[in-house]
C-alpha cells in the first residue's frame, strides 16, 4: 500500500474543476483518492503546476513504417551534424534517434514531458504484430493502436452495398485479431487508388474498381463506429492532404459528421476526430499563392459540436514524414528530391516515408508553422481541440513543449515569426500576427489531458485528477503567479519536476529514474457482435484467394500483448 | 599558439571515443581541466586523464590551440578532431574512424593512416593524411544526402572505397590509388586522384569534377567523351580526356545549360 500526497501545488484540471487553485493531490495504490494517512510520502509542489498525466491522441511511435524510417534514416541520430542524444542514464536504457527515436527514447521522452497515454494512430492490420512488439518494448506509457480501415477491400464492399451489420462484424473481428482500439481512416479510397497510380482528391472521387467515394467511406465508417458503440470516434485523415486549396475538401469531409449522433457508454459526445488539421487548411491554387484558411476551417469546427480536431503543428525541424497516405509521400519526394520509401499492404492499406526539412527560410514551411498555431488559437472549445505534431510528420513529439510555449506566449511566437526569411509574406498570407490570444495553463490542461482522454473514451480514468482516476500526475516547475516566458516555459514543460505513472514516481527533475518503472498496459477494444457467418466466410475466402499469409498467422497472439487492458462492449 | 601534448599511457582494449580531443574542447583550459574532459571506452565512461598524460595548456581560443597526440594505441582512438572549427591537431600515428568528421575549420594532420568514415561530411579546414585512408573518406554519413561541403583533404597514400560519396564542395587530393566508388552521387566539389581509380567512378554524379591521372580500370557506361583539353591540376599541367556524366541521372539546368559532372583522365 503506497500513499503519496502532492502538497500545495497549483492544480489545473478541468475534471475536478480546478483552475490553478492551491490543492493537494492524494494517491493510493495507483489511483487518485480523496485523502491519505499521515504516513504518506509528501511531495512538496508549492509554487509549482500540477496536472494529470498527458494523453497523446495522435502519434506514430510503433510499427512497420516507424521502423522503416529508422532503418532507412541512420543519419537521424546525427541531427544537422551534431551528435545527438545517445543518452544513457545510470538506470535506464540507452536512447537514440531524433525524429524516429528508439522505443526507449520514445517512452522516456514522453515521460519527461509528463505523458501517460499514447495513441499509435495508424496500424496496418497485417502488421499488427510488429506494432504490438514495439508497444510492448516502449517503457512507461499505456498505449493503444488504431487499425486503418479507409482503404480496406472488405469495408469498400460492405459499405458500397450498405451492409452495416457486416461492416460492424468485420471491424469487430479486426479489432479482436489486431488488438486494436478503433477506426482510423487515412486518405479514404486514395491510398487504394494509388495502387492504380491514382488518388482521390475530393470526397466525391470514386475509387477505381470499387466505385465507392470517400464520402461514402467516411459516412459508412462513422455509422459502423456508432453501431459498435466504440469508445473513440472515427479518426480521420481526410483526402487531399498538404495541397494548396485543400480546405474545401476538409470542410466537405467534416460536414459528413452532421447527420450522425454519438452512441456509446464512455462519455464521448462526438462522432468524428479530424487529425493534423494544419495540413488540411490551405487556400490558394499553387505554392505561389498558397494562403491560410485556418480561420474558415476553425469557424466550422467551432460551431459543429460533434467533431474534434488535433492541430499537427509544424516545429521547424528536420524530420521524417510517414503516413498511410502513399500518394502524398510520392508527391512529397518529387518536391524535395530526397529518398522515398513506399509500401503496399495487401488488401488493406499502403504507406510511404520521406525525410523532410521544415526550413526557417522556406516560405511554405513558415506558413505551415503559422497555420498550425492559428488553428489552436482560433479554437473556442478546448475540450474539442488537441495539440499534436502528428509525430513525426510535422515535427518530433519532443518539441511539444516548444509548441505549447509558442501558443502560451505571444512574444515568443512573434519573435519566431519576425525572424523568418519570408516573415512579411507569412504575415500577409496568415492572420497569426493579429492574434493576441495566449493559451492558459488551464486550457493547456484541457487540450493535452482532458480533451484527448474524453475523445478516446478514456475520460473516466485518464486526463484528470478526480478520485478514482489513474494516478498519472505531472508536476512542472512553473509558478502561475510568476509565469516563466519563452524558452524558460518551454524547458519547464520539457522536464517535469515529477511525473507519477499509476502512482509510481517515474521522473524527478527531468530524469527518468528506472528503465521500466511501471507495468504498462496495452488497451484494446473487444466489441461483441452477433455471429456473422457471411463475414467469416468472406475473411476465409479473401485469405485463400488474395492474402499472401494464412489466416492462422494473422492474429496478434497473447504473447505480443503481455499486459492487455481489454475494454469490452456488449452486443449492439 | 599554445601546444598541448597528450600521450596515451596504455593501448585501449576496446576503442576510445575521443570527441573531446579538439581545439574547441581544449580552448581556455589547463592540463588539469583537460584531464577532466569526458571520453568513453565501449560503454564505460572515463576522463581523458585516465588514458593520457597531458602536458601544456591550451590557448584562450580554439584558434590559439594546437594539440599533439602521441603514444602507441592512437589507432584505437576515434573522433579525434571531429567537429573542430579552428586550431591545429597533429596525430603522430594512425587514427581510427571518424577522425576529422564534421570538421569545420583549422588544420588536422595524421602522420599514419586514418580508418573509415574520416572527414565525414567535412565543411571546412585542411586535413592532411600522410599514410592511407580507409573507406568512406569525406563521404556523407550512412543514409545522409549531404556529403562534404568544403575544405581540403590531401592523402599521401591510397584510399579505400566510397571516396566523397554525395560530395557537394571542397577538394580531395589522393596521391595514391582509389578503390571502387569515387564521387558517387556527387553534386559538386573536386576529387583529384594522382594514381588510378579502380572502377565505378562518378556513378550517379550530377555535378562536380573528378580527375584521374592513372585512368579508371573500368569506366562507367554513363560517361561520354566531349573533348581533350590541357588543364593545370594541383600544380601539374597535362592534357586530359574530358567526359560528361552520369548521363543516367537527373541533371539540373543553370542559365539554360544542362549541368553535368565532369570526369577527366590523362591523355596517354
mmCIF file of N, CA, C and O in Angstrom, chain A residues 335-403:
data_model
loop_
_atom_site.group_PDB
_atom_site.id
_atom_site.type_symbol
_atom_site.label_atom_id
_atom_site.label_comp_id
_atom_site.label_asym_id
_atom_site.label_seq_id
_atom_site.Cartn_x
_atom_site.Cartn_y
_atom_site.Cartn_z
ATOM 1 N N UNK A 335 8.865 16.662 -54.784
ATOM 2 C CA UNK A 335 9.139 18.071 -54.471
ATOM 3 C C UNK A 335 10.544 18.254 -53.896
ATOM 4 O O UNK A 335 11.243 19.187 -54.260
ATOM 5 N N UNK A 336 10.938 17.395 -52.969
ATOM 6 C CA UNK A 336 12.214 17.667 -52.292
ATOM 7 C C UNK A 336 13.369 16.770 -52.755
ATOM 8 O O UNK A 336 14.492 16.928 -52.281
ATOM 9 N N UNK A 337 13.121 15.854 -53.690
ATOM 10 C CA UNK A 337 14.171 15.006 -54.269
ATOM 11 C C UNK A 337 14.938 14.197 -53.229
ATOM 12 O O UNK A 337 16.063 13.775 -53.480
ATOM 13 N N UNK A 338 14.376 13.999 -52.055
ATOM 14 C CA UNK A 338 15.073 13.160 -51.086
ATOM 15 C C UNK A 338 14.560 11.730 -51.211
ATOM 16 O O UNK A 338 13.661 11.442 -51.983
ATOM 17 N N UNK A 339 15.155 10.851 -50.453
ATOM 18 C CA UNK A 339 14.821 9.433 -50.629
ATOM 19 C C UNK A 339 13.373 9.141 -50.267
ATOM 20 O O UNK A 339 12.793 9.763 -49.387
ATOM 21 N N UNK A 340 12.826 8.169 -50.948
ATOM 22 C CA UNK A 340 11.415 7.850 -50.826
ATOM 23 C C UNK A 340 11.265 6.352 -50.603
ATOM 24 O O UNK A 340 11.875 5.559 -51.318
ATOM 25 N N UNK A 341 10.500 5.976 -49.607
ATOM 26 C CA UNK A 341 10.170 4.566 -49.416
ATOM 27 C C UNK A 341 8.662 4.414 -49.547
ATOM 28 O O UNK A 341 7.906 5.268 -49.091
ATOM 29 N N UNK A 342 8.218 3.358 -50.182
ATOM 30 C CA UNK A 342 6.798 3.135 -50.414
ATOM 31 C C UNK A 342 6.483 1.671 -50.130
ATOM 32 O O UNK A 342 7.257 0.795 -50.484
ATOM 33 N N UNK A 343 5.361 1.443 -49.469
ATOM 34 C CA UNK A 343 4.982 0.074 -49.131
ATOM 35 C C UNK A 343 3.511 -0.107 -49.449
ATOM 36 O O UNK A 343 2.705 0.769 -49.165
ATOM 37 N N UNK A 344 3.174 -1.232 -50.047
ATOM 38 C CA UNK A 344 1.772 -1.587 -50.197
ATOM 39 C C UNK A 344 1.473 -2.700 -49.205
ATOM 40 O O UNK A 344 2.252 -3.637 -49.076
ATOM 41 N N UNK A 345 0.389 -2.549 -48.468
ATOM 42 C CA UNK A 345 -0.024 -3.604 -47.550
ATOM 43 C C UNK A 345 -1.249 -4.256 -48.176
ATOM 44 O O UNK A 345 -2.307 -3.641 -48.263
ATOM 45 N N UNK A 346 -1.067 -5.478 -48.635
ATOM 46 C CA UNK A 346 -2.077 -6.139 -49.455
ATOM 47 C C UNK A 346 -3.488 -6.054 -48.868
ATOM 48 O O UNK A 346 -3.688 -6.282 -47.693
ATOM 49 N N UNK A 347 -4.436 -5.686 -49.711
ATOM 50 C CA UNK A 347 -5.863 -5.574 -49.408
ATOM 51 C C UNK A 347 -6.225 -4.497 -48.391
ATOM 52 O O UNK A 347 -7.392 -4.196 -48.197
ATOM 53 N N UNK A 348 -5.260 -3.960 -47.684
ATOM 54 C CA UNK A 348 -5.608 -3.169 -46.506
ATOM 55 C C UNK A 348 -5.233 -1.696 -46.599
ATOM 56 O O UNK A 348 -6.035 -0.817 -46.331
ATOM 57 N N UNK A 349 -3.980 -1.430 -46.934
ATOM 58 C CA UNK A 349 -3.550 -0.042 -46.895
ATOM 59 C C UNK A 349 -2.211 0.076 -47.622
ATOM 60 O O UNK A 349 -1.791 -0.842 -48.334
ATOM 61 N N UNK A 350 -1.561 1.230 -47.479
ATOM 62 C CA UNK A 350 -0.250 1.464 -48.069
ATOM 63 C C UNK A 350 0.485 2.401 -47.125
ATOM 64 O O UNK A 350 -0.070 2.848 -46.129
ATOM 65 N N UNK A 351 1.729 2.702 -47.434
ATOM 66 C CA UNK A 351 2.454 3.675 -46.626
ATOM 67 C C UNK A 351 3.621 4.218 -47.419
ATOM 68 O O UNK A 351 4.110 3.591 -48.359
ATOM 69 N N UNK A 352 4.062 5.407 -47.043
ATOM 70 C CA UNK A 352 5.257 5.994 -47.624
ATOM 71 C C UNK A 352 6.045 6.704 -46.542
ATOM 72 O O UNK A 352 5.492 7.097 -45.518
ATOM 73 N N UNK A 353 7.356 6.831 -46.776
ATOM 74 C CA UNK A 353 8.233 7.525 -45.830
ATOM 75 C C UNK A 353 9.191 8.411 -46.625
ATOM 76 O O UNK A 353 9.795 7.954 -47.589
ATOM 77 N N UNK A 354 9.294 9.685 -46.247
ATOM 78 C CA UNK A 354 10.195 10.632 -46.910
ATOM 79 C C UNK A 354 10.763 11.587 -45.851
ATOM 80 O O UNK A 354 9.996 12.116 -45.053
ATOM 81 N N UNK A 355 12.088 11.798 -45.832
ATOM 82 C CA UNK A 355 12.624 12.812 -44.918
ATOM 83 C C UNK A 355 12.164 14.197 -45.352
ATOM 84 O O UNK A 355 11.950 14.431 -46.554
ATOM 85 N N UNK A 356 11.994 15.100 -44.412
ATOM 86 C CA UNK A 356 11.559 16.436 -44.785
ATOM 87 C C UNK A 356 12.205 17.459 -43.858
ATOM 88 O O UNK A 356 12.293 17.242 -42.653
ATOM 89 N N UNK A 357 12.635 18.558 -44.449
ATOM 90 C CA UNK A 357 13.241 19.620 -43.650
ATOM 91 C C UNK A 357 12.306 20.819 -43.661
ATOM 92 O O UNK A 357 12.092 21.433 -44.705
ATOM 93 N N UNK A 358 11.696 21.100 -42.509
ATOM 94 C CA UNK A 358 10.889 22.309 -42.391
ATOM 95 C C UNK A 358 11.840 23.465 -42.112
ATOM 96 O O UNK A 358 12.223 23.703 -40.976
ATOM 97 N N UNK A 359 12.241 24.157 -43.168
ATOM 98 C CA UNK A 359 13.273 25.181 -43.040
ATOM 99 C C UNK A 359 12.699 26.518 -42.616
ATOM 100 O O UNK A 359 11.602 26.900 -43.032
ATOM 101 N N UNK A 360 13.471 27.234 -41.799
ATOM 102 C CA UNK A 360 13.031 28.563 -41.366
ATOM 103 C C UNK A 360 13.204 29.595 -42.475
ATOM 104 O O UNK A 360 12.852 30.745 -42.300
ATOM 105 N N UNK A 361 13.820 29.194 -43.597
ATOM 106 C CA UNK A 361 13.959 30.138 -44.702
ATOM 107 C C UNK A 361 13.168 29.670 -45.920
ATOM 108 O O UNK A 361 13.443 30.074 -47.031
ATOM 109 N N UNK A 362 12.199 28.777 -45.685
ATOM 110 C CA UNK A 362 11.355 28.289 -46.772
ATOM 111 C C UNK A 362 9.938 28.798 -46.518
ATOM 112 O O UNK A 362 9.349 28.518 -45.480
ATOM 113 N N UNK A 363 9.397 29.555 -47.469
ATOM 114 C CA UNK A 363 8.123 30.233 -47.236
ATOM 115 C C UNK A 363 7.012 29.254 -46.880
ATOM 116 O O UNK A 363 6.248 29.479 -45.941
ATOM 117 N N UNK A 364 6.938 28.161 -47.626
ATOM 118 C CA UNK A 364 5.853 27.204 -47.385
ATOM 119 C C UNK A 364 5.916 26.661 -45.955
ATOM 120 O O UNK A 364 4.896 26.556 -45.271
ATOM 121 N N UNK A 365 7.122 26.349 -45.484
ATOM 122 C CA UNK A 365 7.266 25.789 -44.139
ATOM 123 C C UNK A 365 6.907 26.814 -43.071
ATOM 124 O O UNK A 365 6.268 26.492 -42.061
ATOM 125 N N UNK A 366 7.306 28.043 -43.310
ATOM 126 C CA UNK A 366 6.971 29.113 -42.365
ATOM 127 C C UNK A 366 5.454 29.287 -42.280
ATOM 128 O O UNK A 366 4.891 29.485 -41.207
ATOM 129 N N UNK A 367 4.803 29.192 -43.451
ATOM 130 C CA UNK A 367 3.339 29.310 -43.488
ATOM 131 C C UNK A 367 2.684 28.160 -42.737
ATOM 132 O O UNK A 367 1.726 28.351 -41.985
ATOM 133 N N UNK A 368 3.209 26.959 -42.968
ATOM 134 C CA UNK A 368 2.627 25.788 -42.294
ATOM 135 C C UNK A 368 2.734 25.948 -40.776
ATOM 136 O O UNK A 368 1.825 25.605 -40.030
ATOM 137 N N UNK A 369 3.868 26.480 -40.345
ATOM 138 C CA UNK A 369 4.073 26.739 -38.913
ATOM 139 C C UNK A 369 2.991 27.672 -38.385
ATOM 140 O O UNK A 369 2.360 27.415 -37.363
ATOM 141 N N UNK A 370 2.764 28.758 -39.129
ATOM 142 C CA UNK A 370 1.783 29.754 -38.691
ATOM 143 C C UNK A 370 0.369 29.169 -38.682
ATOM 144 O O UNK A 370 -0.416 29.401 -37.754
ATOM 145 N N UNK A 371 0.043 28.373 -39.691
ATOM 146 C CA UNK A 371 -1.309 27.814 -39.798
ATOM 147 C C UNK A 371 -1.607 26.878 -38.631
ATOM 148 O O UNK A 371 -2.685 26.903 -38.045
ATOM 149 N N UNK A 372 -0.630 26.086 -38.243
ATOM 150 C CA UNK A 372 -0.814 25.171 -37.111
ATOM 151 C C UNK A 372 -1.138 25.933 -35.829
ATOM 152 O O UNK A 372 -2.012 25.528 -35.048
ATOM 153 N N UNK A 373 -0.440 27.027 -35.619
ATOM 154 C CA UNK A 373 -0.691 27.817 -34.403
ATOM 155 C C UNK A 373 -2.043 28.516 -34.487
ATOM 156 O O UNK A 373 -2.793 28.570 -33.501
ATOM 157 N N UNK A 374 -2.385 29.011 -35.689
ATOM 158 C CA UNK A 374 -3.696 29.667 -35.858
ATOM 159 C C UNK A 374 -4.832 28.724 -35.480
ATOM 160 O O UNK A 374 -5.798 29.138 -34.840
ATOM 161 N N UNK A 375 -4.701 27.471 -35.893
ATOM 162 C CA UNK A 375 -5.784 26.514 -35.627
ATOM 163 C C UNK A 375 -6.048 26.410 -34.131
ATOM 164 O O UNK A 375 -7.187 26.500 -33.672
ATOM 165 N N UNK A 376 -4.981 26.269 -33.350
ATOM 166 C CA UNK A 376 -5.165 26.170 -31.895
ATOM 167 C C UNK A 376 -5.713 27.480 -31.332
ATOM 168 O O UNK A 376 -6.571 27.475 -30.440
ATOM 169 N N UNK A 377 -5.237 28.595 -31.857
ATOM 170 C CA UNK A 377 -5.609 29.887 -31.276
ATOM 171 C C UNK A 377 -7.021 30.330 -31.678
ATOM 172 O O UNK A 377 -7.624 31.148 -31.002
ATOM 173 N N UNK A 378 -7.540 29.794 -32.775
ATOM 174 C CA UNK A 378 -8.917 30.111 -33.171
ATOM 175 C C UNK A 378 -9.941 29.202 -32.483
ATOM 176 O O UNK A 378 -11.134 29.420 -32.603
ATOM 177 N N UNK A 379 -9.486 28.191 -31.785
ATOM 178 C CA UNK A 379 -10.421 27.234 -31.189
ATOM 179 C C UNK A 379 -11.203 27.892 -30.067
ATOM 180 O O UNK A 379 -10.645 28.606 -29.232
ATOM 181 N N UNK A 380 -12.497 27.618 -30.038
ATOM 182 C CA UNK A 380 -13.330 28.165 -28.961
ATOM 183 C C UNK A 380 -13.546 27.122 -27.871
ATOM 184 O O UNK A 380 -13.708 27.462 -26.711
ATOM 185 N N UNK A 381 -13.617 25.846 -28.254
ATOM 186 C CA UNK A 381 -13.876 24.797 -27.264
ATOM 187 C C UNK A 381 -12.614 23.960 -27.116
ATOM 188 O O UNK A 381 -12.306 23.127 -27.970
ATOM 189 N N UNK A 382 -11.876 24.186 -26.035
ATOM 190 C CA UNK A 382 -10.606 23.488 -25.876
ATOM 191 C C UNK A 382 -10.810 22.007 -25.558
ATOM 192 O O UNK A 382 -9.862 21.227 -25.630
ATOM 193 N N UNK A 383 -12.036 21.635 -25.208
ATOM 194 C CA UNK A 383 -12.320 20.216 -24.992
ATOM 195 C C UNK A 383 -12.534 19.491 -26.326
ATOM 196 O O UNK A 383 -12.738 18.284 -26.358
ATOM 197 N N UNK A 384 -12.502 20.236 -27.434
ATOM 198 C CA UNK A 384 -12.583 19.594 -28.746
ATOM 199 C C UNK A 384 -11.343 19.881 -29.593
ATOM 200 O O UNK A 384 -11.321 19.614 -30.779
ATOM 201 N N UNK A 385 -10.323 20.464 -28.966
ATOM 202 C CA UNK A 385 -9.128 20.863 -29.703
ATOM 203 C C UNK A 385 -7.889 20.311 -28.999
ATOM 204 O O UNK A 385 -7.695 20.568 -27.814
ATOM 205 N N UNK A 386 -7.097 19.547 -29.704
ATOM 206 C CA UNK A 386 -5.931 18.917 -29.091
ATOM 207 C C UNK A 386 -4.663 19.339 -29.819
ATOM 208 O O UNK A 386 -4.708 19.642 -31.008
ATOM 209 N N UNK A 387 -3.564 19.360 -29.096
ATOM 210 C CA UNK A 387 -2.297 19.754 -29.704
ATOM 211 C C UNK A 387 -1.512 18.500 -30.071
ATOM 212 O O UNK A 387 -1.306 17.626 -29.225
ATOM 213 N N UNK A 388 -1.109 18.412 -31.335
ATOM 214 C CA UNK A 388 -0.204 17.340 -31.741
ATOM 215 C C UNK A 388 0.811 17.921 -32.727
ATOM 216 O O UNK A 388 0.635 19.028 -33.223
ATOM 217 N N UNK A 389 1.854 17.154 -32.999
ATOM 218 C CA UNK A 389 2.736 17.473 -34.128
ATOM 219 C C UNK A 389 2.601 16.376 -35.175
ATOM 220 O O UNK A 389 3.428 16.287 -36.070
ATOM 221 N N UNK A 390 1.558 15.524 -35.013
ATOM 222 C CA UNK A 390 1.428 14.372 -35.894
ATOM 223 C C UNK A 390 2.783 13.661 -35.939
ATOM 224 O O UNK A 390 3.246 13.274 -37.003
ATOM 225 N N UNK A 391 3.397 13.529 -34.780
ATOM 226 C CA UNK A 391 4.753 12.979 -34.707
ATOM 227 C C UNK A 391 4.934 11.781 -35.626
ATOM 228 O O UNK A 391 4.119 10.893 -35.593
ATOM 229 N N UNK A 392 5.955 11.706 -36.446
ATOM 230 C CA UNK A 392 6.994 12.731 -36.660
ATOM 231 C C UNK A 392 6.729 13.603 -37.896
ATOM 232 O O UNK A 392 7.641 14.276 -38.366
ATOM 233 N N UNK A 393 5.490 13.626 -38.388
ATOM 234 C CA UNK A 393 5.246 14.250 -39.693
ATOM 235 C C UNK A 393 5.442 15.761 -39.726
ATOM 236 O O UNK A 393 6.019 16.293 -40.663
ATOM 237 N N UNK A 394 4.907 16.473 -38.729
ATOM 238 C CA UNK A 394 5.095 17.927 -38.727
ATOM 239 C C UNK A 394 6.253 18.307 -37.815
ATOM 240 O O UNK A 394 6.707 19.446 -37.809
ATOM 241 N N UNK A 395 6.739 17.336 -37.063
ATOM 242 C CA UNK A 395 7.860 17.559 -36.159
ATOM 243 C C UNK A 395 7.849 16.496 -35.091
ATOM 244 O O UNK A 395 6.829 15.848 -34.864
ATOM 245 N N UNK A 396 8.987 16.274 -34.439
ATOM 246 C CA UNK A 396 9.033 15.242 -33.409
ATOM 247 C C UNK A 396 8.248 15.634 -32.157
ATOM 248 O O UNK A 396 8.172 16.815 -31.818
ATOM 249 N N UNK A 397 7.696 14.632 -31.483
ATOM 250 C CA UNK A 397 6.885 14.911 -30.294
ATOM 251 C C UNK A 397 7.696 15.581 -29.196
ATOM 252 O O UNK A 397 7.149 16.237 -28.320
ATOM 253 N N UNK A 398 9.007 15.417 -29.250
ATOM 254 C CA UNK A 398 9.849 16.039 -28.227
ATOM 255 C C UNK A 398 9.764 17.563 -28.290
ATOM 256 O O UNK A 398 10.231 18.233 -27.383
ATOM 257 N N UNK A 399 9.167 18.097 -29.347
ATOM 258 C CA UNK A 399 9.003 19.552 -29.465
ATOM 259 C C UNK A 399 7.674 20.050 -28.900
ATOM 260 O O UNK A 399 7.363 21.233 -29.025
ATOM 261 N N UNK A 400 6.869 19.168 -28.329
ATOM 262 C CA UNK A 400 5.606 19.642 -27.754
ATOM 263 C C UNK A 400 5.799 20.856 -26.851
ATOM 264 O O UNK A 400 5.066 21.837 -26.957
ATOM 265 N N UNK A 401 6.794 20.837 -25.938
ATOM 266 C CA UNK A 401 6.944 21.990 -25.043
ATOM 267 C C UNK A 401 7.155 23.294 -25.815
ATOM 268 O O UNK A 401 6.669 24.348 -25.407
ATOM 269 N N UNK A 402 7.842 23.219 -26.944
ATOM 270 C CA UNK A 402 8.061 24.422 -27.735
ATOM 271 C C UNK A 402 6.746 24.896 -28.352
ATOM 272 O O UNK A 402 6.448 26.093 -28.354
ATOM 273 N N UNK A 403 5.952 23.951 -28.851
ATOM 274 C CA UNK A 403 4.654 24.325 -29.415
ATOM 275 C C UNK A 403 3.772 24.943 -28.330
ATOM 276 O O UNK A 403 3.131 25.979 -28.536
#
